[in-house]
């Protein structure tokens, strides 16, 4: 599984990188960005789902990785 | 000033039916708006009023989201409901009087980009030690007393101190800041001819600060705004002044209200208070629930063009009260929406708004709220309301306790 943030939808609410700093970071404007390749492990998948469930803009997507 | 407003409120007709005649300064709404919103959401759900020149109040999360994301049908030119949609010298869309909160696309993103870096997590998190010290300075003055006021002894001091430092305004001017906030956000029901002239001293104050920063530039937000270049040009002085008003007003009353509401809650829920004292790691999650349940800020829009919205015939220049706090209580989106759940795991609340106008200061507000509560309960692990009836609430679009008498328990 892979996580991504849609930069068109993200408004910098700041929930993802507060909840899961292992997975997300912020850019100079305070918008969320995914660290590295966004591939999730069995240890990080639940945390990514929690971040997704807290994004008010619905900008976090978790998808099957190819 | 307070005499003027008291008189104005006293002459108002009390609201009988909020569905057809809402008024967010009506005492019933000011004291406890949640039952009103729940009722409207179920039976209305877009309330209407002829007051303030006419306007609407949608109450569901779906509607609030839809308006926040529709900058074509709803303009941000005015974001505070008053009796005057066209004040003298008003600056038309897409700029508005206090960019970027009053701006529409495409100008909005230009004005917003200018200030976003200053409020990104990096620079904001660096303020934590200073905020903690400010909290403790005021807590030191409260120690040893059985009765304190969580509002006037504590919450009201935290955001002005932080914002004054950021803008580079004299910290001894705090009282002036609170007067400005009171004028912009509380005295909204005054007749235009009374309210208008009250803005003159505020304009003069900002002009003085700008002049001082032009003469003596320093490392603060005001000097930054005066010198930053967009497309090779500096910002117009009017733009700088408008953004300063925004940062000052939006940075003070809002967080002050959020801190006060959190203390108000803890004073009445010893179980939640004990959990926070014993499990400090719970604080970030609790902060989000404080923000959902007691979201202080309701925004406003003007209808940009005639259209039908969820069956309501909205006309150009009608007000729309954009109730993020009401959206946060929508049971369709939040399980047990009317219950405060201190460790609520999934919490997509809209306390900082939704869409392109997401509160620029949200990182700062969260930090101030968390630190202010952490320090307060560290100092006072047990307290209760001293006099429930003596608690007063700010009227209008920013809700929070102003007087909050507490008894500190041993």
Short mmCIF file of C-alpha atoms in Angstrom, two decimals:
data_model
loop_
_atom_site.label_atom_id
_atom_site.label_comp_id
_atom_site.label_asym_id
_atom_site.label_seq_id
_atom_site.Cartn_x
_atom_site.Cartn_y
_atom_site.Cartn_z
CA UNK A 1 0.00 0.00 0.00
CA UNK A 2 1.07 3.52 -0.73
CA UNK A 3 0.00 6.87 0.68
CA UNK A 4 -0.17 10.15 -1.21
CA UNK A 5 -1.46 13.68 -0.61
CA UNK A 6 -3.31 15.44 -3.41
CA UNK A 7 -1.67 18.89 -3.45
CA UNK A 8 -4.73 20.35 -5.21
CA UNK A 9 -6.93 19.37 -2.27
CA UNK A 10 -4.51 19.88 0.66
CA UNK A 11 -5.01 23.24 2.40
CA UNK A 12 -2.39 22.85 5.10
CA UNK A 13 -4.75 21.83 7.90
CA UNK A 14 -1.71 20.16 9.45
CA UNK A 15 -3.34 17.03 10.81
CA UNK A 16 -1.37 14.39 8.88
CA UNK A 17 2.13 15.47 9.87
CA UNK A 18 1.06 16.03 13.49
CA UNK A 19 -0.45 12.57 13.80
CA UNK A 20 2.11 10.66 11.74
CA UNK A 21 5.43 12.49 11.48
CA UNK A 22 7.00 9.16 10.46
CA UNK A 23 5.01 9.31 7.22
CA UNK A 24 4.32 12.99 6.55
CA UNK A 25 6.17 16.29 6.66
CA UNK A 26 5.27 19.87 5.74
CA UNK A 27 6.60 22.24 3.10
CA UNK A 28 7.54 25.91 3.53
CA UNK A 29 3.88 26.95 3.19
CA UNK A 30 2.75 24.43 5.79
CA UNK A 31 1.11 22.04 3.33
CA UNK A 32 1.42 18.32 3.94
CA UNK A 33 3.88 16.22 1.95
CA UNK A 34 4.64 12.50 2.02
CA UNK A 35 8.12 11.50 3.20
CA UNK A 36 10.07 9.31 0.79
CA UNK A 37 8.19 6.99 -1.55
CA UNK A 38 5.08 6.74 0.63
CA UNK A 39 5.18 2.95 0.73
CA UNK A 40 3.45 1.71 3.86
CA UNK A 41 4.49 -1.21 6.01
CA UNK A 42 2.38 -3.31 8.33
CA UNK A 43 3.66 -1.01 11.10
CA UNK A 44 2.74 2.27 9.43
CA UNK A 45 -0.51 1.45 7.63
CA UNK A 46 -2.76 2.04 10.65
CA UNK A 47 -1.09 5.35 11.38
CA UNK A 48 -1.61 6.42 7.77
CA UNK A 49 -5.28 5.45 8.03
CA UNK A 50 -5.61 7.49 11.21
CA UNK A 51 -4.10 10.52 9.49
CA UNK A 52 -6.48 10.00 6.60
CA UNK A 53 -9.45 9.82 8.97
CA UNK A 54 -8.44 13.19 10.44
CA UNK A 55 -7.88 15.18 7.25
CA UNK A 56 -10.76 17.70 7.05
CA UNK A 57 -10.13 18.21 3.34
CA UNK A 58 -10.03 14.50 2.40
CA UNK A 59 -6.65 15.05 0.75
CA UNK A 60 -4.93 11.84 1.96
CA UNK A 61 -5.22 8.78 -0.30
CA UNK A 62 -4.14 5.24 0.47
CA UNK A 63 -3.89 3.05 -2.58
CA UNK A 64 -2.59 -0.32 -3.72
CA UNK A 65 0.98 0.13 -4.79
CA UNK A 66 1.72 -1.16 -8.28
CA UNK B 1 -17.76 51.35 24.23
CA UNK B 2 -19.52 48.68 26.27
CA UNK B 3 -22.22 51.17 27.28
CA UNK B 4 -23.01 51.75 23.63
CA UNK B 5 -23.38 48.06 22.89
CA UNK B 6 -25.41 47.31 26.00
CA UNK B 7 -27.90 49.98 24.99
CA UNK B 8 -28.10 48.68 21.45
CA UNK B 9 -28.76 45.12 22.60
CA UNK B 10 -31.38 46.26 25.09
CA UNK B 11 -33.46 47.80 22.30
CA UNK B 12 -33.53 44.70 20.15
CA UNK B 13 -36.51 42.49 19.54
CA UNK B 14 -35.83 39.07 21.03
CA UNK B 15 -35.86 36.25 18.50
CA UNK B 16 -38.97 34.04 18.58
CA UNK B 17 -38.09 31.72 15.70
CA UNK B 18 -34.45 31.31 14.67
CA UNK B 19 -35.47 29.54 11.43
CA UNK B 20 -37.07 32.68 10.02
CA UNK B 21 -35.40 35.42 12.06
CA UNK B 22 -31.96 34.29 13.23
CA UNK B 23 -29.72 36.69 15.09
CA UNK B 24 -26.33 35.56 16.34
CA UNK B 25 -26.25 38.37 18.91
CA UNK B 26 -29.54 37.32 20.51
CA UNK B 27 -28.87 36.44 24.17
CA UNK B 28 -30.30 32.95 23.73
CA UNK B 29 -27.83 32.22 20.88
CA UNK B 30 -24.94 33.89 22.70
CA UNK B 31 -25.48 31.91 25.90
CA UNK B 32 -26.06 28.49 24.35
CA UNK B 33 -26.28 28.23 20.54
CA UNK B 34 -26.00 24.45 20.24
CA UNK B 35 -29.66 23.49 20.86
CA UNK B 36 -30.68 26.18 18.36
CA UNK B 37 -28.33 24.81 15.70
CA UNK B 38 -29.39 21.20 16.34
CA UNK B 39 -33.03 22.18 15.99
CA UNK B 40 -32.43 24.14 12.77
CA UNK B 41 -30.33 21.35 11.27
CA UNK B 42 -33.19 18.93 11.76
CA UNK B 43 -36.15 20.98 10.61
CA UNK B 44 -34.83 23.72 8.33
CA UNK B 45 -31.86 23.31 7.52
CA UNK B 46 -31.08 26.74 5.95
CA UNK B 47 -32.32 29.44 8.32
CA UNK B 48 -33.14 32.94 7.12
CA UNK B 49 -33.25 36.41 8.60
CA UNK B 50 -34.26 39.88 7.50
CA UNK B 51 -31.92 41.37 10.11
CA UNK B 52 -28.57 42.84 9.05
CA UNK B 53 -30.01 43.53 5.61
CA UNK B 54 -30.95 39.90 5.01
CA UNK B 55 -29.06 36.65 5.24
CA UNK B 56 -28.92 32.89 5.52
CA UNK B 57 -27.59 30.39 8.02
CA UNK B 58 -26.99 26.86 6.68
CA UNK B 59 -26.48 24.33 9.45
CA UNK B 60 -25.28 21.04 7.97
CA UNK B 61 -21.67 20.01 7.43
CA UNK B 62 -22.44 19.31 3.77
CA UNK B 63 -23.75 22.83 3.18
CA UNK B 64 -20.93 24.51 5.06
CA UNK B 65 -18.37 22.52 3.05
CA UNK B 66 -20.12 23.36 -0.18
CA UNK B 67 -20.08 27.13 0.52
CA UNK B 68 -16.48 27.12 1.74
CA UNK B 69 -15.42 25.51 -1.53
CA UNK B 70 -17.57 27.64 -3.83
CA UNK B 71 -15.83 30.97 -4.32
CA UNK B 72 -17.85 31.66 -7.46
CA UNK B 73 -21.25 31.95 -5.78
CA UNK B 74 -19.96 33.26 -2.46
CA UNK B 75 -17.51 36.14 -2.05
CA UNK B 76 -15.32 36.78 1.00
CA UNK B 77 -15.39 40.56 0.48
CA UNK B 78 -17.04 40.88 3.91
CA UNK B 79 -16.52 38.15 6.50
CA UNK B 80 -18.16 39.74 9.53
CA UNK B 81 -21.92 40.27 9.48
CA UNK B 82 -22.86 43.87 10.33
CA UNK B 83 -25.56 46.30 9.26
CA UNK B 84 -23.41 47.64 6.46
CA UNK B 85 -22.38 45.60 3.45
CA UNK B 86 -20.80 48.61 1.77
CA UNK B 87 -18.81 50.55 4.38
CA UNK B 88 -17.23 53.84 3.31
CA UNK B 89 -13.97 53.33 1.38
CA UNK B 90 -14.66 49.62 1.05
CA UNK B 91 -12.24 47.75 -1.15
CA UNK B 92 -14.04 45.59 -3.72
CA UNK B 93 -13.46 41.92 -4.46
CA UNK B 94 -11.12 40.22 -5.15
CA UNK B 95 -8.91 42.16 -2.68
CA UNK B 96 -11.19 43.26 0.18
CA UNK B 97 -10.23 45.20 3.29
CA UNK B 98 -8.09 42.59 5.06
CA UNK B 99 -6.30 40.32 2.57
CA UNK B 100 -6.24 37.38 2.25
CA UNK B 101 -9.30 36.62 4.44
CA UNK B 102 -11.41 39.12 2.48
CA UNK B 103 -9.94 38.14 -0.88
CA UNK B 104 -11.32 35.96 -3.65
CA UNK B 105 -9.39 34.08 -6.32
CA UNK B 106 -7.16 34.76 -8.11
CA UNK B 107 -5.80 37.55 -5.87
CA UNK B 108 -6.39 35.45 -2.77
CA UNK B 109 -3.57 32.97 -3.38
CA UNK B 110 -1.08 35.80 -3.97
CA UNK B 111 -1.95 37.51 -0.69
CA UNK B 112 -2.05 34.20 1.18
CA UNK B 113 1.30 33.00 -0.09
CA UNK B 114 2.89 36.13 1.33
CA UNK B 115 1.99 35.28 4.91
CA UNK B 116 1.86 31.46 4.92
CA UNK B 117 5.61 30.90 5.51
CA UNK B 118 5.52 32.96 8.72
CA UNK B 119 2.77 30.70 10.09
CA UNK B 120 4.15 27.35 8.88
CA UNK B 121 5.01 24.82 11.61
CA UNK B 122 8.74 25.59 11.61
CA UNK B 123 8.65 29.25 12.66
CA UNK B 124 5.56 28.72 14.81
CA UNK B 125 7.03 25.83 16.82
CA UNK B 126 10.01 28.02 17.63
CA UNK B 127 7.66 30.23 19.66
CA UNK B 128 6.80 27.47 22.14
CA UNK B 129 9.24 28.48 24.93
CA UNK B 130 8.08 32.09 24.70
CA UNK B 131 4.40 31.07 24.90
CA UNK B 132 5.13 28.82 27.88
CA UNK B 133 6.91 31.67 29.66
CA UNK B 134 4.01 34.04 28.96
CA UNK B 135 1.52 31.53 30.42
CA UNK B 136 3.63 31.10 33.53
CA UNK B 137 4.01 34.83 34.02
CA UNK B 138 0.24 35.12 34.34
CA UNK B 139 -0.12 31.91 36.36
CA UNK B 140 2.45 33.24 38.84
CA UNK B 141 0.13 36.17 39.49
CA UNK B 142 -2.81 33.85 40.19
CA UNK B 143 -1.09 31.53 42.61
CA UNK B 144 -2.32 31.48 46.20
CA UNK B 145 -5.82 32.74 45.38
CA UNK B 146 -8.90 30.59 45.89
CA UNK B 147 -10.84 32.46 43.22
CA UNK B 148 -9.44 33.34 39.79
CA UNK B 149 -10.97 34.28 36.46
CA UNK B 150 -9.91 31.92 33.67
CA UNK B 151 -10.83 34.62 31.16
CA UNK B 152 -9.73 37.97 32.53
CA UNK B 153 -6.79 36.67 34.60
CA UNK B 154 -5.46 34.23 32.02
CA UNK B 155 -6.93 33.41 28.58
CA UNK B 156 -7.24 37.01 27.39
CA UNK B 157 -3.51 37.65 27.91
CA UNK B 158 -1.98 34.76 25.99
CA UNK B 159 -2.77 35.48 22.30
CA UNK B 160 -2.22 39.28 22.45
CA UNK B 161 1.23 38.77 23.92
CA UNK B 162 2.21 36.37 21.14
CA UNK B 163 0.73 38.44 18.32
CA UNK B 164 2.28 41.67 19.61
CA UNK B 165 5.69 40.05 19.44
CA UNK B 166 5.12 38.66 15.96
CA UNK B 167 3.92 41.99 14.55
CA UNK B 168 6.48 43.98 16.52
CA UNK B 169 3.87 46.11 18.30
CA UNK B 170 4.51 47.37 21.85
CA UNK B 171 3.29 44.70 24.26
CA UNK B 172 1.96 47.41 26.59
CA UNK B 173 -0.65 48.16 23.89
CA UNK B 174 -2.53 44.93 24.67
CA UNK B 175 -5.54 46.86 25.92
CA UNK B 176 -5.71 48.67 22.57
CA UNK B 177 -5.63 45.32 20.76
CA UNK B 178 -8.55 44.04 22.82
CA UNK B 179 -10.48 47.26 22.10
CA UNK B 180 -9.89 46.73 18.36
CA UNK B 181 -11.05 43.13 18.58
CA UNK B 182 -14.12 44.20 20.56
CA UNK B 183 -14.99 46.77 17.91
CA UNK B 184 -14.50 44.51 14.90
CA UNK B 185 -16.08 41.34 16.28
CA UNK B 186 -18.39 42.22 19.18
CA UNK B 187 -19.90 45.61 18.34
CA UNK B 188 -21.43 44.27 15.15
CA UNK B 189 -25.01 45.19 15.91
CA UNK B 190 -24.36 48.94 16.24
CA UNK B 191 -26.01 51.23 13.71
CA UNK B 192 -23.60 52.11 10.91
CA UNK B 193 -23.43 55.80 11.86
CA UNK B 194 -22.33 54.89 15.39
CA UNK B 195 -19.95 52.07 14.42
CA UNK B 196 -18.19 53.76 11.50
CA UNK B 197 -16.44 56.57 13.43
CA UNK B 198 -15.21 54.10 16.06
CA UNK B 199 -12.82 52.73 13.42
CA UNK B 200 -10.86 55.97 13.10
CA UNK B 201 -8.55 55.44 16.11
CA UNK B 202 -7.84 51.91 14.87
CA UNK B 203 -6.77 53.24 11.46
CA UNK B 204 -4.55 55.77 13.20
CA UNK B 205 -2.98 53.13 15.40
CA UNK B 206 -2.01 50.95 12.45
CA UNK B 207 -0.74 53.96 10.50
CA UNK B 208 1.51 54.81 13.46
CA UNK B 209 2.91 51.28 13.61
CA UNK B 210 3.57 51.24 9.88
CA UNK B 211 5.33 54.61 9.98
CA UNK B 212 7.44 53.48 12.90
CA UNK B 213 8.47 50.32 11.05
CA UNK B 214 9.31 52.26 7.90
CA UNK B 215 11.57 54.50 9.94
CA UNK B 216 13.02 51.72 12.07
CA UNK B 217 12.79 48.41 10.17
CA UNK B 218 13.24 45.32 12.35
CA UNK B 219 12.96 41.57 12.28
CA UNK B 220 9.20 41.16 12.61
CA UNK B 221 6.11 40.48 10.53
CA UNK B 222 5.31 44.16 9.98
CA UNK B 223 8.71 44.96 8.48
CA UNK B 224 8.46 41.75 6.45
CA UNK B 225 5.09 42.80 5.01
CA UNK B 226 6.39 46.28 4.22
CA UNK B 227 9.39 44.92 2.32
CA UNK B 228 8.20 41.69 0.73
CA UNK B 229 7.98 41.83 -3.06
CA UNK B 230 5.33 40.16 -5.16
CA UNK B 231 6.10 40.14 -8.87
CA UNK B 232 8.79 42.76 -8.32
CA UNK B 233 6.53 45.17 -6.43
CA UNK B 234 6.13 45.88 -2.75
CA UNK B 235 2.65 45.49 -1.28
CA UNK B 236 0.47 48.58 -1.20
CA UNK B 237 0.34 50.25 2.19
CA UNK B 238 -3.39 49.61 2.33
CA UNK B 239 -2.76 45.89 1.78
CA UNK B 240 -0.16 45.82 4.57
CA UNK B 241 -2.52 47.61 6.96
CA UNK B 242 -5.38 45.25 6.06
CA UNK B 243 -3.26 42.16 6.64
CA UNK B 244 -2.11 43.57 9.98
CA UNK B 245 -5.73 44.08 11.04
CA UNK B 246 -6.44 40.49 10.01
CA UNK B 247 -3.51 39.03 11.94
CA UNK B 248 -4.27 41.08 15.03
CA UNK B 249 -8.02 40.48 15.13
CA UNK B 250 -8.02 36.87 13.94
CA UNK B 251 -5.03 36.02 16.11
CA UNK B 252 -6.43 37.28 19.39
CA UNK B 253 -10.13 36.75 20.02
CA UNK B 254 -10.19 33.31 18.44
CA UNK B 255 -7.48 31.61 20.47
CA UNK B 256 -8.45 33.51 23.62
CA UNK B 257 -11.94 32.02 23.15
CA UNK B 258 -10.59 28.53 22.50
CA UNK B 259 -8.43 28.60 25.64
CA UNK B 260 -11.36 29.93 27.70
CA UNK B 261 -13.77 27.29 26.39
CA UNK B 262 -11.33 24.48 27.17
CA UNK B 263 -10.94 25.74 30.75
CA UNK B 264 -14.73 26.13 30.99
CA UNK B 265 -15.12 22.49 29.96
CA UNK B 266 -12.48 21.18 32.35
CA UNK B 267 -13.98 23.15 35.23
CA UNK B 268 -17.17 21.12 34.82
CA UNK B 269 -15.71 17.73 33.89
CA UNK B 270 -13.33 16.61 36.64
CA UNK B 271 -12.94 13.23 34.93
CA UNK B 272 -11.58 14.83 31.76
CA UNK B 273 -9.39 17.15 33.83
CA UNK B 274 -7.95 14.23 35.79
CA UNK B 275 -7.22 12.32 32.60
CA UNK B 276 -5.30 15.23 31.10
CA UNK B 277 -3.36 15.74 34.32
CA UNK B 278 -2.46 12.04 34.50
CA UNK B 279 -2.02 11.37 30.78
CA UNK B 280 -0.34 14.46 29.32
CA UNK B 281 0.36 12.51 26.10
CA UNK B 282 -3.38 12.72 25.44
CA UNK B 283 -3.18 16.47 24.96
CA UNK B 284 -2.83 16.68 21.15
CA UNK B 285 -5.93 14.52 20.65
CA UNK B 286 -7.83 16.40 23.36
CA UNK B 287 -6.94 19.72 21.70
CA UNK B 288 -8.65 18.56 18.51
CA UNK B 289 -11.79 17.63 20.43
CA UNK B 290 -11.78 21.01 22.23
CA UNK B 291 -11.53 22.58 18.77
CA UNK B 292 -14.37 20.49 17.36
CA UNK B 293 -16.74 20.81 20.28
CA UNK B 294 -16.07 24.44 21.13
CA UNK B 295 -14.97 25.76 17.72
CA UNK B 296 -14.91 29.50 18.35
CA UNK B 297 -15.12 30.88 14.82
CA UNK B 298 -18.11 31.33 12.55
CA UNK B 299 -17.23 33.01 9.26
CA UNK B 300 -19.42 34.90 6.80
CA UNK B 301 -19.74 35.34 3.07
CA UNK B 302 -21.81 37.52 0.76
CA UNK B 303 -23.77 35.86 -2.02
CA UNK B 304 -21.94 36.76 -5.24
CA UNK B 305 -24.81 36.13 -7.64
CA UNK B 306 -28.46 35.05 -7.47
CA UNK B 307 -28.76 31.28 -7.24
CA UNK B 308 -30.65 28.54 -5.49
CA UNK B 309 -28.79 26.84 -2.66
CA UNK B 310 -30.28 23.58 -1.35
CA UNK B 311 -33.71 24.96 -2.23
CA UNK B 312 -33.16 28.46 -0.79
CA UNK B 313 -33.38 31.41 -3.21
CA UNK B 314 -30.17 33.31 -2.42
CA UNK B 315 -29.86 36.82 -3.82
CA UNK B 316 -26.70 38.78 -4.62
CA UNK B 317 -25.34 40.55 -1.49
CA UNK B 318 -27.34 38.44 0.97
CA UNK B 319 -25.24 37.53 4.01
CA UNK B 320 -24.34 33.90 4.61
CA UNK B 321 -23.27 32.95 8.10
CA UNK B 322 -20.77 30.13 7.60
CA UNK B 323 -21.13 28.04 10.73
CA UNK B 324 -18.08 25.84 11.09
CA UNK B 325 -19.01 25.25 14.76
CA UNK B 326 -22.47 24.05 13.65
CA UNK B 327 -20.88 21.77 11.03
CA UNK B 328 -18.73 20.28 13.80
CA UNK B 329 -21.89 19.12 15.60
CA UNK B 330 -23.49 17.46 12.57
CA UNK B 331 -24.38 13.87 13.57
CA UNK B 332 -24.13 12.77 9.93
CA UNK B 333 -20.38 13.39 10.05
CA UNK B 334 -19.44 12.86 13.69
CA UNK B 335 -20.47 9.87 15.78
CA UNK B 336 -21.99 11.09 19.06
CA UNK B 337 -21.58 14.61 17.71
CA UNK B 338 -23.15 16.13 20.82
CA UNK B 339 -20.73 14.35 23.18
CA UNK B 340 -17.28 15.61 24.13
CA UNK B 341 -15.00 12.58 23.77
CA UNK B 342 -11.57 13.56 24.98
CA UNK B 343 -9.77 10.77 23.09
CA UNK B 344 -11.87 10.87 19.90
CA UNK B 345 -9.58 9.18 17.36
CA UNK B 346 -11.14 10.18 14.03
CA UNK B 347 -11.90 13.88 14.11
CA UNK B 348 -12.24 15.69 10.80
CA UNK B 349 -13.45 18.88 12.45
CA UNK B 350 -13.68 22.15 10.56
CA UNK B 351 -12.73 24.52 13.39
CA UNK B 352 -10.16 26.24 11.17
CA UNK B 353 -12.47 26.39 8.20
CA UNK B 354 -12.35 24.40 5.01
CA UNK B 355 -10.97 25.11 1.56
CA UNK B 356 -8.75 27.95 0.42
CA UNK B 357 -9.44 30.16 3.45
CA UNK B 358 -8.23 27.61 6.04
CA UNK B 359 -7.10 29.67 9.04
CA UNK B 360 -3.57 30.83 8.29
CA UNK B 361 -2.79 30.84 12.01
CA UNK B 362 -4.03 27.32 12.76
CA UNK B 363 -0.58 25.98 13.70
CA UNK B 364 -0.08 28.89 16.08
CA UNK B 365 -3.57 28.60 17.55
CA UNK B 366 -3.09 24.88 18.24
CA UNK B 367 0.25 25.52 19.89
CA UNK B 368 -1.11 28.33 22.09
CA UNK B 369 -4.16 26.27 23.08
CA UNK B 370 -2.08 23.20 23.96
CA UNK B 371 0.58 25.08 25.90
CA UNK B 372 -1.94 27.31 27.70
CA UNK B 373 -3.93 24.30 28.92
CA UNK B 374 -0.83 22.25 29.74
CA UNK B 375 0.56 25.01 31.95
CA UNK B 376 -2.80 25.84 33.53
CA UNK B 377 -3.53 22.28 34.65
CA UNK B 378 0.07 21.76 35.75
CA UNK B 379 -0.39 24.70 38.11
CA UNK B 380 -4.04 24.00 38.98
CA UNK B 381 -4.74 20.26 38.69
CA UNK B 382 -8.17 20.68 40.30
CA UNK B 383 -10.64 23.53 39.83
CA UNK B 384 -14.35 24.10 39.31
CA UNK B 385 -16.73 26.84 38.21
CA UNK B 386 -17.15 29.29 41.07
CA UNK B 387 -20.38 30.79 39.77
CA UNK B 388 -22.03 29.36 36.69
CA UNK B 389 -24.35 32.34 36.26
CA UNK B 390 -21.46 34.80 36.27
CA UNK B 391 -19.92 33.30 33.13
CA UNK B 392 -20.34 35.64 30.15
CA UNK B 393 -19.87 34.82 26.46
CA UNK B 394 -18.62 36.93 23.57
CA UNK B 395 -21.44 37.67 21.13
CA UNK B 396 -21.39 37.28 17.39
CA UNK B 397 -19.07 35.23 15.22
CA UNK B 398 -16.36 34.37 17.75
CA UNK B 399 -17.64 32.47 20.75
CA UNK B 400 -15.81 32.03 24.01
CA UNK B 401 -16.13 32.89 27.70
CA UNK B 402 -15.12 36.40 28.67
CA UNK B 403 -15.69 36.14 32.43
CA UNK B 404 -14.96 32.69 33.78
CA UNK B 405 -14.93 32.69 37.60
CA UNK B 406 -13.16 29.61 38.95
CA UNK B 407 -12.55 28.15 42.38
CA UNK B 408 -9.14 26.52 42.72
CA UNK B 409 -9.46 23.31 44.70
CA UNK B 410 -6.78 21.93 47.03
#
